[in-house]
CSV table of C-alpha atoms in Angstrom, one decimal:
chain,number,residue,atom,x,y,z
A,14,UNK,CA,29.2,6.0,3.4
A,15,UNK,CA,27.5,2.7,4.0
A,16,UNK,CA,28.4,0.1,1.4
A,17,UNK,CA,25.8,-2.1,-0.2
A,18,UNK,CA,27.1,-5.3,1.5
A,19,UNK,CA,27.0,-3.5,4.8
A,20,UNK,CA,23.4,-2.5,4.3
A,21,UNK,CA,22.3,-5.9,3.1
A,22,UNK,CA,24.1,-7.5,6.1
A,23,UNK,CA,22.3,-5.2,8.4
A,24,UNK,CA,18.9,-6.0,7.0
A,25,UNK,CA,19.6,-9.7,7.1
A,26,UNK,CA,20.7,-9.4,10.7
A,27,UNK,CA,17.4,-7.6,11.5
A,28,UNK,CA,15.5,-10.4,9.6
A,29,UNK,CA,13.7,-8.0,7.3
A,30,UNK,CA,11.8,-10.0,4.7
A,31,UNK,CA,11.0,-7.2,2.2
A,32,UNK,CA,12.4,-3.8,1.3
A,33,UNK,CA,9.7,-1.5,-0.1
A,34,UNK,CA,11.4,1.3,-1.9
A,35,UNK,CA,12.1,3.9,-4.5
A,36,UNK,CA,15.8,4.5,-5.1
A,37,UNK,CA,17.6,7.8,-5.0
A,38,UNK,CA,21.2,8.5,-5.7
A,39,UNK,CA,22.4,7.0,-2.5
A,40,UNK,CA,19.8,4.3,-1.8
A,41,UNK,CA,20.0,3.2,-5.4
A,42,UNK,CA,23.6,2.1,-4.9
A,43,UNK,CA,22.3,-0.7,-2.6
A,44,UNK,CA,19.7,-1.9,-5.1
A,45,UNK,CA,21.7,-4.6,-7.0
A,46,UNK,CA,22.9,-6.2,-3.7
A,47,UNK,CA,19.4,-6.1,-2.3
A,48,UNK,CA,17.9,-7.7,-5.4
A,49,UNK,CA,20.6,-10.4,-5.3
A,50,UNK,CA,19.9,-11.3,-1.7
A,51,UNK,CA,17.8,-14.4,-1.5
A,52,UNK,CA,16.5,-13.7,2.0
A,53,UNK,CA,15.0,-10.3,1.1
A,54,UNK,CA,12.4,-9.5,-1.4
A,55,UNK,CA,12.8,-6.2,-3.2
A,56,UNK,CA,9.5,-4.4,-3.8
A,57,UNK,CA,9.8,-1.3,-6.0
A,58,UNK,CA,6.9,1.1,-5.9
A,59,UNK,CA,5.9,4.0,-8.1
A,60,UNK,CA,5.2,6.6,-5.4
A,61,UNK,CA,6.4,6.8,-1.9
A,62,UNK,CA,3.0,6.8,-0.3
A,63,UNK,CA,2.5,3.4,-1.8
A,64,UNK,CA,5.5,2.1,0.1
A,65,UNK,CA,3.8,2.5,3.5
A,66,UNK,CA,0.6,0.8,2.3
A,67,UNK,CA,2.4,-2.1,0.8
A,68,UNK,CA,4.5,-2.4,3.9
A,69,UNK,CA,1.3,-2.3,6.0
A,70,UNK,CA,-0.2,-5.2,4.0
A,71,UNK,CA,3.1,-7.1,4.3
A,72,UNK,CA,3.2,-6.5,8.1
A,73,UNK,CA,-0.4,-7.7,8.8
A,74,UNK,CA,0.4,-10.7,6.5
A,75,UNK,CA,3.2,-11.7,8.8
A,76,UNK,CA,6.2,-10.3,7.0
A,77,UNK,CA,8.8,-7.9,8.3
A,78,UNK,CA,9.0,-5.1,5.8
A,79,UNK,CA,11.4,-2.1,5.7
A,80,UNK,CA,10.3,1.1,4.0
A,81,UNK,CA,13.3,2.8,2.2
A,82,UNK,CA,12.7,6.1,0.6
A,83,UNK,CA,14.2,9.6,0.3
A,84,UNK,CA,13.0,12.5,2.5
A,85,UNK,CA,11.2,14.0,-0.5
A,86,UNK,CA,9.2,10.8,-0.5
A,87,UNK,CA,8.5,11.2,3.2
A,88,UNK,CA,7.0,14.6,2.3
A,89,UNK,CA,4.8,12.9,-0.3
A,90,UNK,CA,3.8,10.1,2.0
A,91,UNK,CA,1.9,12.0,4.6
A,92,UNK,CA,-1.6,10.5,4.5
A,93,UNK,CA,-0.5,7.0,3.8
A,94,UNK,CA,2.0,7.2,6.7
A,95,UNK,CA,-0.6,8.6,9.0
A,96,UNK,CA,-3.0,5.9,8.2
A,97,UNK,CA,-0.6,3.0,8.6
A,98,UNK,CA,1.4,4.2,11.6
A,99,UNK,CA,-1.3,6.0,13.5
A,100,UNK,CA,-4.8,4.9,12.5
A,101,UNK,CA,-3.7,1.2,12.5
A,102,UNK,CA,-0.6,1.6,14.8
A,103,UNK,CA,1.5,-0.6,12.7
A,104,UNK,CA,5.1,-0.5,13.9
A,105,UNK,CA,6.8,-0.1,10.6
A,106,UNK,CA,10.5,0.8,10.4
A,107,UNK,CA,12.0,3.0,7.7
A,108,UNK,CA,15.3,4.1,6.3
A,109,UNK,CA,14.9,7.6,5.0
A,110,UNK,CA,17.6,9.3,2.9
A,111,UNK,CA,18.4,12.8,4.0
A,112,UNK,CA,19.0,14.6,0.8
A,113,UNK,CA,21.8,17.3,0.7
A,114,UNK,CA,22.7,16.8,4.4
A,115,UNK,CA,26.4,16.0,3.6
A,116,UNK,CA,26.7,18.6,0.9
A,117,UNK,CA,24.6,20.8,-1.3
A,118,UNK,CA,26.7,20.5,-4.4
A,119,UNK,CA,23.9,19.7,-6.7
A,120,UNK,CA,21.1,21.6,-4.9
A,121,UNK,CA,22.4,24.7,-3.1
A,122,UNK,CA,19.9,25.8,-0.6
A,123,UNK,CA,18.0,22.5,-0.7
A,124,UNK,CA,14.9,22.9,1.4
A,125,UNK,CA,15.0,19.3,2.4
A,126,UNK,CA,17.4,20.6,5.1
A,127,UNK,CA,14.6,22.9,6.3
A,128,UNK,CA,11.8,20.5,6.5
A,129,UNK,CA,12.9,16.9,7.0
A,130,UNK,CA,13.6,17.0,10.7
A,131,UNK,CA,10.6,19.2,11.7
A,132,UNK,CA,8.3,16.9,9.8
A,133,UNK,CA,9.7,13.8,11.5
A,134,UNK,CA,9.2,15.7,14.8
A,135,UNK,CA,5.7,16.6,13.8
A,136,UNK,CA,4.8,13.0,13.2
A,137,UNK,CA,6.2,12.2,16.6
A,138,UNK,CA,8.5,9.6,15.1
A,139,UNK,CA,11.3,7.8,16.9
A,140,UNK,CA,14.0,9.0,14.5
A,141,UNK,CA,17.8,9.1,14.7
A,142,UNK,CA,20.2,10.8,12.3
A,143,UNK,CA,23.0,8.6,11.0
A,144,UNK,CA,25.5,10.9,9.2
A,145,UNK,CA,27.5,8.1,7.5
A,146,UNK,CA,30.5,10.4,7.7
A,147,UNK,CA,32.7,8.1,9.8
A,148,UNK,CA,32.6,5.0,12.0
A,149,UNK,CA,30.1,3.4,9.7
A,150,UNK,CA,30.3,0.1,11.5
A,151,UNK,CA,29.3,1.8,14.7
A,152,UNK,CA,26.5,3.6,13.0
A,153,UNK,CA,25.2,0.4,11.5
A,154,UNK,CA,25.2,-1.2,15.0
A,155,UNK,CA,23.3,1.8,16.2
A,156,UNK,CA,20.7,1.5,13.5
A,157,UNK,CA,20.3,-2.2,14.5
A,158,UNK,CA,19.8,-1.2,18.1
A,159,UNK,CA,17.4,1.5,17.2
A,160,UNK,CA,15.3,-0.9,15.1
A,161,UNK,CA,15.3,-3.5,17.8
A,162,UNK,CA,14.3,-0.9,20.4
A,163,UNK,CA,11.3,0.1,18.2
A,164,UNK,CA,10.3,-3.5,17.7
A,165,UNK,CA,10.4,-4.1,21.4
A,166,UNK,CA,8.3,-1.1,22.1
A,167,UNK,CA,5.9,-1.9,19.2
A,168,UNK,CA,6.4,1.6,17.7
A,169,UNK,CA,7.4,2.9,14.3
A,170,UNK,CA,11.0,4.2,13.8
A,171,UNK,CA,13.0,6.0,11.2
A,172,UNK,CA,16.8,5.8,10.6
A,173,UNK,CA,17.5,9.1,8.9
A,174,UNK,CA,20.5,8.5,6.7
A,175,UNK,CA,22.6,11.4,5.5
A,176,UNK,CA,23.1,11.8,1.8
A,177,UNK,CA,25.1,14.1,-0.4
A,178,UNK,CA,24.1,14.9,-4.0
A,179,UNK,CA,20.5,14.6,-5.0
B,23,UNK,CA,-19.4,6.0,-16.3
B,24,UNK,CA,-21.8,3.1,-16.5
B,25,UNK,CA,-25.4,3.8,-17.5
B,26,UNK,CA,-27.3,2.6,-15.7
B,27,UNK,CA,-24.8,0.1,-14.2
B,28,UNK,CA,-25.2,-2.7,-11.7
B,29,UNK,CA,-26.5,-2.1,-8.2
B,30,UNK,CA,-23.5,-1.9,-5.9
B,31,UNK,CA,-25.0,-4.1,-3.2
B,32,UNK,CA,-25.9,-6.9,-5.6
B,33,UNK,CA,-22.5,-6.8,-7.2
B,34,UNK,CA,-20.9,-7.1,-3.9
B,35,UNK,CA,-23.3,-9.9,-2.8
B,36,UNK,CA,-22.0,-11.9,-5.8
B,37,UNK,CA,-18.6,-11.7,-4.3
B,38,UNK,CA,-19.9,-12.6,-0.9
B,39,UNK,CA,-21.6,-15.7,-2.3
B,40,UNK,CA,-18.6,-17.1,-4.1
B,41,UNK,CA,-15.9,-16.0,-1.6
B,42,UNK,CA,-13.8,-18.9,-0.3
B,43,UNK,CA,-13.1,-19.2,3.4
B,44,UNK,CA,-9.4,-18.6,3.0
B,45,UNK,CA,-9.8,-15.6,0.8
B,46,UNK,CA,-9.1,-12.0,1.9
B,47,UNK,CA,-11.6,-9.4,0.9
B,48,UNK,CA,-10.5,-5.8,1.2
B,49,UNK,CA,-13.2,-3.1,0.9
B,50,UNK,CA,-13.0,0.7,1.1
B,51,UNK,CA,-15.4,3.7,0.9
B,52,UNK,CA,-18.7,2.6,-0.6
B,53,UNK,CA,-17.8,-1.0,-1.0
B,54,UNK,CA,-16.8,-1.1,2.7
B,55,UNK,CA,-20.1,0.5,3.7
B,56,UNK,CA,-22.2,-2.1,1.8
B,57,UNK,CA,-20.0,-5.1,2.6
B,58,UNK,CA,-20.4,-4.5,6.3
B,59,UNK,CA,-24.2,-4.3,5.8
B,60,UNK,CA,-24.4,-7.6,4.0
B,61,UNK,CA,-23.9,-9.8,7.0
B,62,UNK,CA,-21.5,-11.1,9.6
B,63,UNK,CA,-17.9,-10.1,9.2
B,64,UNK,CA,-15.3,-12.7,8.2
B,65,UNK,CA,-11.9,-12.9,9.9
B,66,UNK,CA,-10.2,-12.2,6.6
B,67,UNK,CA,-12.3,-9.1,5.8
B,68,UNK,CA,-10.2,-6.0,5.9
B,69,UNK,CA,-12.6,-3.1,6.2
B,70,UNK,CA,-10.3,-0.3,5.2
B,71,UNK,CA,-12.0,2.3,7.3
B,72,UNK,CA,-10.3,4.6,8.1
B,73,UNK,CA,-8.4,4.6,4.9
B,74,UNK,CA,-5.7,6.6,3.1
B,75,UNK,CA,-7.7,7.2,0.0
B,76,UNK,CA,-6.0,5.5,-3.0
B,77,UNK,CA,-3.9,3.1,-1.1
B,78,UNK,CA,-6.2,0.0,-1.0
B,79,UNK,CA,-4.6,-1.6,-4.0
B,80,UNK,CA,-1.2,-1.2,-2.5
B,81,UNK,CA,-2.3,-2.4,0.9
B,82,UNK,CA,-3.8,-5.5,-0.7
B,83,UNK,CA,-0.7,-6.1,-2.7
B,84,UNK,CA,1.4,-6.3,0.5
B,85,UNK,CA,-1.1,-8.8,1.9
B,86,UNK,CA,-0.8,-10.9,-1.3
B,87,UNK,CA,3.0,-10.8,-1.2
B,88,UNK,CA,3.1,-11.8,2.4
B,89,UNK,CA,0.7,-14.7,2.0
B,90,UNK,CA,1.1,-16.1,-1.5
B,91,UNK,CA,-1.3,-19.0,-0.7
B,92,UNK,CA,-4.2,-16.7,0.1
B,93,UNK,CA,-6.2,-15.1,-2.6
B,94,UNK,CA,-6.5,-11.3,-2.0
B,95,UNK,CA,-9.5,-9.5,-3.5
B,96,UNK,CA,-9.4,-5.7,-3.4
B,97,UNK,CA,-12.7,-3.9,-3.9
B,98,UNK,CA,-11.7,-0.4,-5.0
B,99,UNK,CA,-13.7,2.6,-6.3
B,100,UNK,CA,-12.9,4.5,-9.5
B,101,UNK,CA,-12.2,7.7,-7.6
B,102,UNK,CA,-9.8,5.9,-5.3
B,103,UNK,CA,-8.1,4.2,-8.3
B,104,UNK,CA,-7.5,7.6,-9.9
B,105,UNK,CA,-5.6,8.7,-6.8
B,106,UNK,CA,-3.0,6.0,-7.2
B,107,UNK,CA,-2.8,4.9,-10.9
B,108,UNK,CA,0.9,4.1,-10.4
B,109,UNK,CA,-0.1,1.3,-8.2
B,110,UNK,CA,-1.3,-0.6,-11.3
B,111,UNK,CA,2.3,-0.7,-12.4
B,112,UNK,CA,3.6,-1.7,-9.0
B,113,UNK,CA,1.1,-4.6,-9.0
B,114,UNK,CA,2.0,-5.9,-12.4
B,115,UNK,CA,5.7,-5.6,-11.6
B,116,UNK,CA,5.2,-7.8,-8.6
B,117,UNK,CA,3.2,-10.3,-10.6
B,118,UNK,CA,1.3,-11.7,-7.6
B,119,UNK,CA,-0.8,-14.5,-9.0
B,120,UNK,CA,-3.0,-14.4,-5.9
B,121,UNK,CA,-4.2,-10.9,-6.4
B,122,UNK,CA,-7.4,-9.5,-7.9
B,123,UNK,CA,-8.3,-5.8,-8.1
B,124,UNK,CA,-11.9,-5.0,-8.7
B,125,UNK,CA,-12.9,-1.5,-9.7
B,126,UNK,CA,-16.5,-0.6,-8.8
B,127,UNK,CA,-16.8,2.3,-11.3
B,128,UNK,CA,-19.8,4.6,-10.7
B,129,UNK,CA,-18.0,7.7,-12.2
B,130,UNK,CA,-18.5,9.8,-9.1
B,131,UNK,CA,-17.2,10.6,-5.7
B,132,UNK,CA,-20.2,9.1,-4.2
B,133,UNK,CA,-19.8,9.7,-0.5
B,134,UNK,CA,-19.1,13.4,-0.9
B,135,UNK,CA,-22.2,14.1,-2.8
B,136,UNK,CA,-21.8,12.4,-6.2
B,137,UNK,CA,-19.5,14.9,-7.8
B,138,UNK,CA,-18.1,13.5,-11.1
B,139,UNK,CA,-14.5,12.4,-11.0
B,140,UNK,CA,-12.0,14.0,-13.5
B,141,UNK,CA,-12.5,10.8,-15.5
B,142,UNK,CA,-16.1,11.7,-16.2
B,143,UNK,CA,-17.8,14.5,-18.1
B,144,UNK,CA,-21.5,14.7,-17.4
B,145,UNK,CA,-22.7,11.1,-17.8
B,146,UNK,CA,-19.9,10.2,-20.2
B,147,UNK,CA,-16.7,8.4,-19.3
B,148,UNK,CA,-13.5,10.1,-20.4
B,149,UNK,CA,-11.2,7.4,-19.3
B,150,UNK,CA,-11.1,3.7,-20.2
B,151,UNK,CA,-10.1,2.0,-17.0
B,152,UNK,CA,-9.6,-1.5,-18.4
B,153,UNK,CA,-7.3,0.0,-21.1
B,154,UNK,CA,-5.3,1.7,-18.4
B,155,UNK,CA,-4.9,-1.7,-16.7
B,156,UNK,CA,-3.8,-3.4,-19.9
B,157,UNK,CA,-1.4,-0.6,-20.6
B,158,UNK,CA,0.0,-1.0,-17.1
B,159,UNK,CA,0.7,-4.6,-17.8
B,160,UNK,CA,-2.3,-6.5,-16.6
B,161,UNK,CA,-2.7,-9.7,-18.6
B,162,UNK,CA,-6.0,-10.6,-17.1
B,163,UNK,CA,-8.6,-7.9,-17.6
B,164,UNK,CA,-12.3,-8.5,-17.3
B,165,UNK,CA,-15.2,-6.1,-17.9
B,166,UNK,CA,-18.7,-6.6,-16.7
B,167,UNK,CA,-21.7,-4.3,-17.2
B,168,UNK,CA,-24.4,-6.8,-16.4
B,169,UNK,CA,-25.1,-8.3,-13.0
B,170,UNK,CA,-26.0,-11.8,-14.3
B,171,UNK,CA,-22.8,-12.0,-16.4
B,172,UNK,CA,-20.8,-11.0,-13.4
B,173,UNK,CA,-22.5,-13.6,-11.2
B,174,UNK,CA,-21.9,-16.3,-13.8
B,175,UNK,CA,-18.2,-15.5,-14.2
B,176,UNK,CA,-17.1,-14.2,-10.8
B,177,UNK,CA,-15.7,-17.5,-9.5
B,178,UNK,CA,-13.7,-18.1,-12.7
B,179,UNK,CA,-12.4,-14.6,-12.7
B,180,UNK,CA,-11.2,-14.8,-9.1
B,181,UNK,CA,-9.6,-18.2,-9.9
B,182,UNK,CA,-7.7,-16.9,-12.9
B,183,UNK,CA,-4.0,-16.6,-12.3
B,184,UNK,CA,-3.4,-13.0,-11.4
B,185,UNK,CA,-2.7,-10.3,-11.1
B,186,UNK,CA,-6.2,-9.7,-12.3
B,187,UNK,CA,-8.1,-6.5,-13.0
B,188,UNK,CA,-11.9,-6.5,-13.0
B,189,UNK,CA,-14.0,-3.5,-14.1
B,190,UNK,CA,-17.6,-3.4,-12.9
B,191,UNK,CA,-20.0,-0.8,-14.2
B,192,UNK,CA,-21.9,0.3,-11.1
B,193,UNK,CA,-24.8,2.7,-10.6
B,194,UNK,CA,-24.2,5.5,-8.2
B,195,UNK,CA,-26.2,5.4,-4.9
B,196,UNK,CA,-27.7,8.9,-4.5
B,197,UNK,CA,-27.4,10.3,-1.1
B,198,UNK,CA,-25.0,7.6,0.1
B,199,UNK,CA,-22.9,8.3,3.1
B,200,UNK,CA,-19.4,7.3,4.0
B,201,UNK,CA,-18.7,4.1,5.9
B,202,UNK,CA,-18.3,4.1,9.6
B,203,UNK,CA,-15.3,2.2,11.2
B,204,UNK,CA,-16.7,-1.0,12.7
B,205,UNK,CA,-14.4,-0.6,15.7
B,206,UNK,CA,-11.0,0.5,16.8
B,207,UNK,CA,-8.6,0.2,13.9
B,208,UNK,CA,-5.6,-1.1,15.8
B,209,UNK,CA,-7.5,-3.9,17.4
B,210,UNK,CA,-9.0,-4.9,14.0
B,211,UNK,CA,-5.6,-4.9,12.4
B,212,UNK,CA,-4.3,-7.2,15.1
B,213,UNK,CA,-7.3,-9.5,14.7
B,214,UNK,CA,-6.8,-9.6,11.0
B,215,UNK,CA,-3.1,-10.3,11.3
B,216,UNK,CA,-3.9,-13.2,13.7
B,217,UNK,CA,-6.3,-14.6,11.1
B,218,UNK,CA,-3.9,-14.1,8.2
B,219,UNK,CA,-1.2,-16.0,10.1
B,220,UNK,CA,-3.3,-18.7,11.7
């Protein structure tokens, strides 16, 4: 699993200025370190669709925001995501937690496993799954390269990060 | 729902008259339609058409956080507000002093034929929007039902340290249509970003 210092280091390396987020059991473990980081502003929102709109405003204002939500929030985000990424073509990058990918101990038969990847495909997103199972340093490097590739291309991107319990 | 309420165009024109050159004005739905008709566009106008209905307050919050030295004024409808009430809490949590949210409350979904929102029964309001704002943590809440009062106070209201919530009682515009995008959205976003960062 990625540690909070690893994640904060990654986001600093990528010069993100804001993290727009709602925590889940995995992403929430990074929250204290993100809030303690002077170089990154933590923006907690009440519903995931908001995250894309706040990030869109930050982006056109000259900031470099990251959207960080669970896949259930991706499902909720549809119209807001569509508007920011496709109507206005804003190249926002997101870390999306993939609930139950590593195990289904708390939610056997979790339908997040059924819908997450097809929905990312349906949106035509440049997404990559990072399973966090081993070689986390290499995976963090891969996320960095993925993000930079999206920035270079001026396109949105999603780092789909595997999670266990809900 | 206001009875009879201020005319939408005149209430927006008040804002246009007092708007500072470095202030962002974000309009959506009916406010966008009328704002565009009032005159030449300003580089810091964000005509949120096409929109994701409900997201204007959040979009404006992002702008305010990115540019703390620029005042951001969001002109939202009551129907739009009802779609994203949680954003009121997000806004107060971020405590952006350069942020003003104005609700143009006509009690109806105007551009779809004037159907009452769930916050309205007949001509009567069921929901106290300013009370919602206060409960969500807004310290600055202003309510106007009269155009002259709004005109006299508008500059002071915008200058108040935010986040600020303004409720305007607005008369519906019968037969009103939805706004048209004033041009390709990606190009407008780029132009706006250039103006924001100039």
